[in-house]
Amino acid sequence: MYLATRHLVNLHEKLVCIYRNSSTLRWRERATKCLNPTPMNISVPECQSSDMWLFSNKESASSLSAVGSLGLNFTNDPLPGFALDTSDSTRVPTIDGPYRLEWRIRQAHNKKKNNEEVSLLSLNLTSTLSSMDMESVQESVRQTVKWMKTLRHPNILNWIAGTDMTGPKVPNEYHIVTERVVPLRDYLRLKADTGNFHFISSWGIHQISRALAFLNDDAKISHNATRLDAVFVTSSGEWKLGALDFAGPVDSPPPAIRATASFVYMNQTGGGEYAYRLTV
């Protein structure tokens, strides 16, 4: 429970900071620093005021262009049996992934199960990576899928389907189908000014604590990368823990590849990029 407690304290501090600083537009600019996907005890450059789009419902053309500049140009055809929602917003949420890549999250439905609502997490594998990085990316994806298939808990993100990576050729894109969710980052942007934000955040932290307690105490697994972009929220407000790339035995050191897993965050203008390495 020690690891779970450390991660929860970190997440709680970020949520409290958002709540206290989101009442006015001027303070919202300061509140963005609370949303940095920063693990405990990591020092990174402060966000600029241009990062305020995280707390705005207005779409940012520059943020959308930044997505394309990162090599996030995906095909429109998802996995067989799943179709993208035609009414989906033009703004496609992304979350930070390891090795300076980002997962794109689109809403879809399962044509085989009465058009059940699902989410499609997509990763473009055609960006410029060294052969060593590509091998690490593939391994992290395999680990995520393995744990999502194996672990069953109400607050662990549910795996439904995914791209086959057993063949000799690496696919250009990798997709994971999950229950319908939105990234916690986007969810907080919508809820930051609501009167019940304190209740929402407290309930969410309680749910993530259940997931971490299950991993640490029951499954004897350490998440090893708990952060803002590892949490997702369902349409009913349930918080789910995902991003299991570096999960491993709780009594063993984190996987060696985690030491080189740089994460990336882009501000509104597409500039001001920074990376950090996980050390907790």
mmCIF file of C-alpha atoms in Angstrom:
data_model
loop_
_atom_site.group_PDB
_atom_site.id
_atom_site.type_symbol
_atom_site.label_atom_id
_atom_site.label_comp_id
_atom_site.label_asym_id
_atom_site.label_seq_id
_atom_site.Cartn_x
_atom_site.Cartn_y
_atom_site.Cartn_z
ATOM 1 C CA MET A 1 0.000 0.000 0.000
ATOM 2 C CA TYR A 2 2.983 2.337 0.396
ATOM 3 C CA LEU A 3 3.387 2.763 -3.377
ATOM 4 C CA ALA A 4 -0.344 3.243 -3.822
ATOM 5 C CA THR A 5 -0.422 5.901 -1.104
ATOM 6 C CA ARG A 6 2.461 7.866 -2.675
ATOM 7 C CA HIS A 7 0.769 7.917 -6.084
ATOM 8 C CA LEU A 8 -2.597 8.910 -4.598
ATOM 9 C CA VAL A 9 -1.113 11.783 -2.612
ATOM 10 C CA ASN A 10 0.462 13.085 -5.829
ATOM 11 C CA LEU A 11 -2.813 12.847 -7.766
ATOM 12 C CA HIS A 12 -4.788 14.376 -4.898
ATOM 13 C CA GLU A 13 -2.488 17.392 -4.692
ATOM 14 C CA LYS A 14 -2.965 18.056 -8.401
ATOM 15 C CA LEU A 15 -6.753 17.862 -8.125
ATOM 16 C CA VAL A 16 -6.872 20.157 -5.091
ATOM 17 C CA CYS A 17 -4.653 22.656 -6.904
ATOM 18 C CA ILE A 18 -6.997 22.625 -9.902
ATOM 19 C CA TYR A 19 -10.045 23.102 -7.686
ATOM 20 C CA ARG A 20 -8.576 26.045 -5.787
ATOM 21 C CA ASN A 21 -7.273 27.833 -8.870
ATOM 22 C CA SER A 22 -10.089 27.363 -11.386
ATOM 23 C CA SER A 23 -12.630 29.935 -10.177
ATOM 24 C CA THR A 24 -11.451 32.776 -12.412
ATOM 25 C CA LEU A 25 -9.855 33.023 -15.810
ATOM 26 C CA ARG A 26 -6.727 34.640 -14.359
ATOM 27 C CA TRP A 27 -6.205 31.817 -11.876
ATOM 28 C CA ARG A 28 -6.907 29.179 -14.481
ATOM 29 C CA GLU A 29 -3.605 30.033 -16.128
ATOM 30 C CA ARG A 30 -1.820 29.183 -12.907
ATOM 31 C CA ALA A 31 -3.889 26.040 -12.459
ATOM 32 C CA THR A 32 -2.498 24.501 -15.639
ATOM 33 C CA LYS A 33 0.771 23.782 -13.870
ATOM 34 C CA CYS A 34 -1.156 21.303 -11.692
ATOM 35 C CA LEU A 35 -1.990 19.274 -14.780
ATOM 36 C CA ASN A 36 1.578 18.571 -15.850
ATOM 37 C CA PRO A 37 1.847 14.781 -16.232
ATOM 38 C CA THR A 38 4.676 14.823 -13.727
ATOM 39 C CA PRO A 39 5.445 11.860 -11.438
ATOM 40 C CA MET A 40 6.476 12.553 -7.861
ATOM 41 C CA ASN A 41 9.750 14.352 -7.256
ATOM 42 C CA ILE A 42 10.222 15.380 -10.893
ATOM 43 C CA SER A 43 11.262 18.905 -11.806
ATOM 44 C CA VAL A 44 10.179 20.162 -15.214
ATOM 45 C CA PRO A 45 9.777 23.613 -16.777
ATOM 46 C CA GLU A 46 6.604 25.438 -15.726
ATOM 47 C CA CYS A 47 3.734 25.632 -18.183
ATOM 48 C CA GLN A 48 3.333 28.863 -20.076
ATOM 49 C CA SER A 49 0.104 30.850 -20.059
ATOM 50 C CA SER A 50 -0.576 29.535 -23.555
ATOM 51 C CA ASP A 51 -1.315 26.150 -21.975
ATOM 52 C CA MET A 52 -4.650 27.531 -20.795
ATOM 53 C CA TRP A 53 -6.501 25.690 -23.576
ATOM 54 C CA LEU A 54 -6.534 22.673 -21.270
ATOM 55 C CA PHE A 55 -9.224 24.469 -19.266
ATOM 56 C CA SER A 56 -11.162 25.909 -22.168
ATOM 57 C CA ASN A 57 -14.034 24.352 -24.083
ATOM 58 C CA LYS A 58 -12.943 26.267 -27.173
ATOM 59 C CA GLU A 59 -11.104 24.255 -29.756
ATOM 60 C CA SER A 60 -7.551 25.289 -30.517
ATOM 61 C CA ALA A 61 -6.539 25.153 -34.165
ATOM 62 C CA SER A 62 -2.902 25.347 -33.196
ATOM 63 C CA SER A 63 -3.255 22.424 -30.810
ATOM 64 C CA LEU A 64 -4.850 20.406 -33.569
ATOM 65 C CA SER A 65 -2.021 21.218 -35.958
ATOM 66 C CA ALA A 66 0.431 20.165 -33.270
ATOM 67 C CA VAL A 67 -1.172 16.741 -33.291
ATOM 68 C CA GLY A 68 -0.437 16.352 -36.964
ATOM 69 C CA SER A 69 3.125 17.510 -36.505
ATOM 70 C CA LEU A 70 3.754 14.628 -34.118
ATOM 71 C CA GLY A 71 2.984 12.030 -36.742
ATOM 72 C CA LEU A 72 -0.539 11.340 -35.517
ATOM 73 C CA ASN A 73 -2.067 10.988 -38.975
ATOM 74 C CA PHE A 74 -4.158 7.853 -38.611
ATOM 75 C CA THR A 75 -6.249 6.029 -41.164
ATOM 76 C CA ASN A 76 -10.020 6.244 -40.872
ATOM 77 C CA ASP A 77 -10.450 2.481 -40.795
ATOM 78 C CA PRO A 78 -10.337 1.042 -37.272
ATOM 79 C CA LEU A 79 -10.322 -2.635 -36.386
ATOM 80 C CA PRO A 80 -12.695 -5.026 -38.187
ATOM 81 C CA GLY A 81 -16.108 -5.001 -36.549
ATOM 82 C CA PHE A 82 -15.710 -1.481 -35.131
ATOM 83 C CA ALA A 83 -16.798 1.778 -36.750
ATOM 84 C CA LEU A 84 -15.913 5.326 -35.777
ATOM 85 C CA ASP A 85 -18.746 7.570 -34.627
ATOM 86 C CA THR A 86 -19.664 9.969 -37.417
ATOM 87 C CA SER A 87 -20.734 12.589 -34.888
ATOM 88 C CA ASP A 88 -17.373 12.548 -33.118
ATOM 89 C CA SER A 89 -15.878 15.982 -32.380
ATOM 90 C CA THR A 90 -13.245 17.394 -34.709
ATOM 91 C CA ARG A 91 -10.918 17.671 -31.730
ATOM 92 C CA VAL A 92 -9.437 14.276 -30.951
ATOM 93 C CA PRO A 93 -8.029 13.914 -27.418
ATOM 94 C CA THR A 94 -4.525 12.554 -27.021
ATOM 95 C CA ILE A 95 -2.632 11.256 -24.011
ATOM 96 C CA ASP A 96 1.082 11.101 -23.394
ATOM 97 C CA GLY A 97 2.691 7.743 -24.035
ATOM 98 C CA PRO A 98 6.221 6.456 -23.596
ATOM 99 C CA TYR A 99 9.026 7.094 -26.073
ATOM 100 C CA ARG A 100 7.700 10.515 -27.113
ATOM 101 C CA LEU A 101 4.627 9.038 -28.758
ATOM 102 C CA GLU A 102 0.991 9.879 -28.099
ATOM 103 C CA TRP A 103 -2.153 7.786 -28.065
ATOM 104 C CA ARG A 104 -5.099 9.222 -29.965
ATOM 105 C CA ILE A 105 -8.550 8.524 -28.485
ATOM 106 C CA ARG A 106 -11.565 8.340 -30.767
ATOM 107 C CA GLN A 107 -15.110 7.230 -30.034
ATOM 108 C CA ALA A 108 -16.525 4.258 -31.920
ATOM 109 C CA HIS A 109 -19.115 1.503 -31.680
ATOM 110 C CA ASN A 110 -19.036 -2.275 -31.843
ATOM 111 C CA LYS A 111 -21.004 -3.428 -34.880
ATOM 112 C CA LYS A 112 -21.046 -7.013 -33.579
ATOM 113 C CA LYS A 113 -22.695 -6.107 -30.257
ATOM 114 C CA ASN A 114 -25.693 -3.914 -31.074
ATOM 115 C CA ASN A 115 -23.491 -0.893 -31.742
ATOM 116 C CA GLU A 116 -22.126 -0.916 -28.194
ATOM 117 C CA GLU A 117 -20.280 2.325 -27.447
ATOM 118 C CA VAL A 118 -16.502 1.895 -27.185
ATOM 119 C CA SER A 119 -13.328 3.952 -27.385
ATOM 120 C CA LEU A 120 -10.508 3.388 -29.849
ATOM 121 C CA LEU A 121 -6.988 4.153 -28.601
ATOM 122 C CA SER A 122 -4.624 4.476 -31.567
ATOM 123 C CA LEU A 123 -0.843 4.699 -31.719
ATOM 124 C CA ASN A 124 1.005 5.626 -34.910
ATOM 125 C CA LEU A 125 4.174 3.553 -35.242
ATOM 126 C CA THR A 126 5.538 5.192 -38.403
ATOM 127 C CA SER A 127 7.195 8.198 -36.768
ATOM 128 C CA THR A 128 10.959 8.397 -36.752
ATOM 129 C CA LEU A 129 12.198 6.068 -34.049
ATOM 130 C CA SER A 130 15.448 4.215 -33.761
ATOM 131 C CA SER A 131 15.265 0.443 -34.059
ATOM 132 C CA MET A 132 15.926 0.180 -30.322
ATOM 133 C CA ASP A 133 13.076 2.568 -29.500
ATOM 134 C CA MET A 134 10.730 0.712 -31.843
ATOM 135 C CA GLU A 135 11.459 -2.548 -30.062
ATOM 136 C CA SER A 136 10.800 -0.859 -26.722
ATOM 137 C CA VAL A 137 7.528 0.628 -27.980
ATOM 138 C CA GLN A 138 6.364 -2.764 -29.195
ATOM 139 C CA GLU A 139 7.280 -4.333 -25.864
ATOM 140 C CA SER A 140 5.429 -1.654 -23.898
ATOM 141 C CA VAL A 141 2.316 -2.176 -26.052
ATOM 142 C CA ARG A 142 2.500 -5.933 -25.533
ATOM 143 C CA GLN A 143 2.800 -5.426 -21.782
ATOM 144 C CA THR A 144 -0.199 -3.104 -21.737
ATOM 145 C CA VAL A 145 -2.329 -5.590 -23.644
ATOM 146 C CA LYS A 146 -1.166 -8.511 -21.503
ATOM 147 C CA TRP A 147 -2.129 -6.823 -18.246
ATOM 148 C CA MET A 148 -5.392 -5.419 -19.617
ATOM 149 C CA LYS A 149 -6.414 -8.915 -20.692
ATOM 150 C CA THR A 150 -5.268 -10.546 -17.454
ATOM 151 C CA LEU A 151 -6.371 -8.103 -14.757
ATOM 152 C CA ARG A 152 -10.063 -7.807 -13.996
ATOM 153 C CA HIS A 153 -11.210 -5.062 -11.643
ATOM 154 C CA PRO A 154 -14.009 -2.451 -11.830
ATOM 155 C CA ASN A 155 -11.424 0.347 -11.849
ATOM 156 C CA ILE A 156 -8.938 -1.153 -14.316
ATOM 157 C CA LEU A 157 -9.470 -0.102 -17.944
ATOM 158 C CA ASN A 158 -11.203 -2.948 -19.770
ATOM 159 C CA TRP A 159 -9.638 -4.408 -22.937
ATOM 160 C CA ILE A 160 -12.117 -5.456 -25.653
ATOM 161 C CA ALA A 161 -10.036 -5.916 -28.807
ATOM 162 C CA GLY A 162 -6.773 -4.848 -30.392
ATOM 163 C CA THR A 163 -4.406 -5.009 -33.349
ATOM 164 C CA ASP A 164 -2.634 -8.313 -33.869
ATOM 165 C CA MET A 165 1.110 -7.984 -33.269
ATOM 166 C CA THR A 166 2.021 -11.653 -33.545
ATOM 167 C CA GLY A 167 3.020 -11.480 -37.206
ATOM 168 C CA PRO A 168 6.541 -10.848 -38.516
ATOM 169 C CA LYS A 169 5.643 -7.377 -39.817
ATOM 170 C CA VAL A 170 5.072 -4.489 -37.432
ATOM 171 C CA PRO A 171 1.782 -2.673 -38.237
ATOM 172 C CA ASN A 172 1.881 1.029 -39.063
ATOM 173 C CA GLU A 173 -0.791 1.677 -36.455
ATOM 174 C CA TYR A 174 -1.772 -0.068 -33.283
ATOM 175 C CA HIS A 175 -5.309 0.067 -31.907
ATOM 176 C CA ILE A 176 -6.805 -0.920 -28.561
ATOM 177 C CA VAL A 177 -10.580 -1.010 -28.106
ATOM 178 C CA THR A 178 -11.846 -0.302 -24.594
ATOM 179 C CA GLU A 179 -15.093 0.604 -22.916
ATOM 180 C CA ARG A 180 -16.263 4.156 -23.712
ATOM 181 C CA VAL A 181 -13.963 6.566 -21.853
ATOM 182 C CA VAL A 182 -12.390 10.016 -22.011
ATOM 183 C CA PRO A 183 -8.942 10.962 -20.675
ATOM 184 C CA LEU A 184 -8.967 12.321 -17.128
ATOM 185 C CA ARG A 185 -7.227 15.440 -18.452
ATOM 186 C CA ASP A 186 -10.225 16.256 -20.685
ATOM 187 C CA TYR A 187 -12.726 15.263 -18.011
ATOM 188 C CA LEU A 188 -11.163 17.685 -15.517
ATOM 189 C CA ARG A 189 -11.210 20.463 -18.090
ATOM 190 C CA LEU A 190 -14.984 20.066 -18.322
ATOM 191 C CA LYS A 191 -15.575 19.728 -14.583
ATOM 192 C CA ALA A 192 -13.084 22.229 -13.128
ATOM 193 C CA ASP A 193 -15.661 25.002 -12.706
ATOM 194 C CA THR A 194 -18.558 22.877 -11.466
ATOM 195 C CA GLY A 195 -19.790 23.211 -7.913
ATOM 196 C CA ASN A 196 -19.270 19.530 -7.135
ATOM 197 C CA PHE A 197 -15.654 19.313 -8.288
ATOM 198 C CA HIS A 198 -14.504 18.407 -4.769
ATOM 199 C CA PHE A 199 -16.908 15.472 -4.662
ATOM 200 C CA ILE A 200 -15.966 14.342 -8.170
ATOM 201 C CA SER A 201 -12.244 14.380 -7.435
ATOM 202 C CA SER A 202 -12.667 12.676 -4.048
ATOM 203 C CA TRP A 203 -14.772 9.925 -5.590
ATOM 204 C CA GLY A 204 -12.266 9.481 -8.397
ATOM 205 C CA ILE A 205 -9.286 9.254 -6.056
ATOM 206 C CA HIS A 206 -11.186 6.664 -4.026
ATOM 207 C CA GLN A 207 -11.680 4.575 -7.160
ATOM 208 C CA ILE A 208 -8.042 4.813 -8.228
ATOM 209 C CA SER A 209 -7.021 3.862 -4.679
ATOM 210 C CA ARG A 210 -9.102 0.708 -5.082
ATOM 211 C CA ALA A 211 -7.341 -0.088 -8.357
ATOM 212 C CA LEU A 212 -3.879 0.472 -6.859
ATOM 213 C CA ALA A 213 -4.756 -1.535 -3.748
ATOM 214 C CA PHE A 214 -5.913 -4.386 -5.972
ATOM 215 C CA LEU A 215 -2.689 -4.262 -7.973
ATOM 216 C CA ASN A 216 -0.379 -4.019 -4.945
ATOM 217 C CA ASP A 217 -2.157 -6.261 -2.429
ATOM 218 C CA ASP A 218 -4.068 -8.830 -4.479
ATOM 219 C CA ALA A 219 -2.195 -9.105 -7.780
ATOM 220 C CA LYS A 220 1.201 -8.234 -6.206
ATOM 221 C CA ILE A 221 1.861 -5.846 -9.098
ATOM 222 C CA SER A 222 3.246 -2.313 -9.122
ATOM 223 C CA HIS A 223 1.911 0.055 -11.781
ATOM 224 C CA ASN A 224 5.245 1.927 -12.057
ATOM 225 C CA ALA A 225 3.838 4.801 -14.148
ATOM 226 C CA THR A 226 0.846 6.271 -12.308
ATOM 227 C CA ARG A 227 0.173 9.760 -13.674
ATOM 228 C CA LEU A 228 -2.629 11.954 -14.961
ATOM 229 C CA ASP A 229 -2.657 10.378 -18.425
ATOM 230 C CA ALA A 230 -2.909 6.886 -16.935
ATOM 231 C CA VAL A 231 -6.461 7.592 -15.731
ATOM 232 C CA PHE A 232 -9.652 7.505 -17.799
ATOM 233 C CA VAL A 233 -13.292 8.273 -16.985
ATOM 234 C CA THR A 234 -16.379 6.452 -18.268
ATOM 235 C CA SER A 235 -19.640 8.106 -19.303
ATOM 236 C CA SER A 236 -21.061 7.224 -15.875
ATOM 237 C CA GLY A 237 -18.192 8.977 -14.071
ATOM 238 C CA GLU A 238 -16.233 5.873 -13.076
ATOM 239 C CA TRP A 239 -12.448 6.390 -12.984
ATOM 240 C CA LYS A 240 -10.321 3.677 -14.594
ATOM 241 C CA LEU A 241 -6.579 3.058 -14.310
ATOM 242 C CA GLY A 242 -4.802 2.203 -17.556
ATOM 243 C CA ALA A 243 -1.371 2.709 -19.160
ATOM 244 C CA LEU A 244 0.028 -0.561 -17.831
ATOM 245 C CA ASP A 245 3.153 -0.395 -20.009
ATOM 246 C CA PHE A 246 5.594 -0.827 -17.130
ATOM 247 C CA ALA A 247 3.602 -2.848 -14.616
ATOM 248 C CA GLY A 248 5.612 -5.543 -12.879
ATOM 249 C CA PRO A 249 6.054 -7.515 -9.639
ATOM 250 C CA VAL A 250 5.601 -5.290 -6.613
ATOM 251 C CA ASP A 251 8.730 -6.662 -4.921
ATOM 252 C CA SER A 252 10.981 -6.144 -7.975
ATOM 253 C CA PRO A 253 12.553 -3.019 -9.485
ATOM 254 C CA PRO A 254 10.631 -1.398 -12.365
ATOM 255 C CA PRO A 255 11.391 -2.767 -15.850
ATOM 256 C CA ALA A 256 14.716 -1.538 -17.189
ATOM 257 C CA ILE A 257 13.103 -0.003 -20.291
ATOM 258 C CA ARG A 258 11.192 2.457 -18.100
ATOM 259 C CA ALA A 259 14.426 4.368 -17.489
ATOM 260 C CA THR A 260 14.471 5.499 -21.136
ATOM 261 C CA ALA A 261 10.725 6.023 -21.545
ATOM 262 C CA SER A 262 10.593 9.748 -22.236
ATOM 263 C CA PHE A 263 7.141 11.282 -22.154
ATOM 264 C CA VAL A 264 6.184 14.397 -24.097
ATOM 265 C CA TYR A 265 3.759 17.244 -23.502
ATOM 266 C CA MET A 266 2.849 19.913 -26.035
ATOM 267 C CA ASN A 267 1.402 23.312 -25.199
ATOM 268 C CA GLN A 268 -1.211 25.155 -27.233
ATOM 269 C CA THR A 269 1.141 26.591 -29.817
ATOM 270 C CA GLY A 270 2.921 23.333 -30.498
ATOM 271 C CA GLY A 271 6.108 24.795 -29.053
ATOM 272 C CA GLY A 272 7.477 24.638 -25.565
ATOM 273 C CA GLU A 273 7.915 20.909 -25.821
ATOM 274 C CA TYR A 274 9.585 19.149 -22.957
ATOM 275 C CA ALA A 275 10.255 15.583 -21.973
ATOM 276 C CA TYR A 276 10.869 13.964 -18.656
ATOM 277 C CA ARG A 277 11.886 10.575 -17.393
ATOM 278 C CA LEU A 278 10.058 8.580 -14.774
ATOM 279 C CA THR A 279 12.074 8.030 -11.633
ATOM 280 C CA VAL A 280 9.484 6.728 -9.168
#
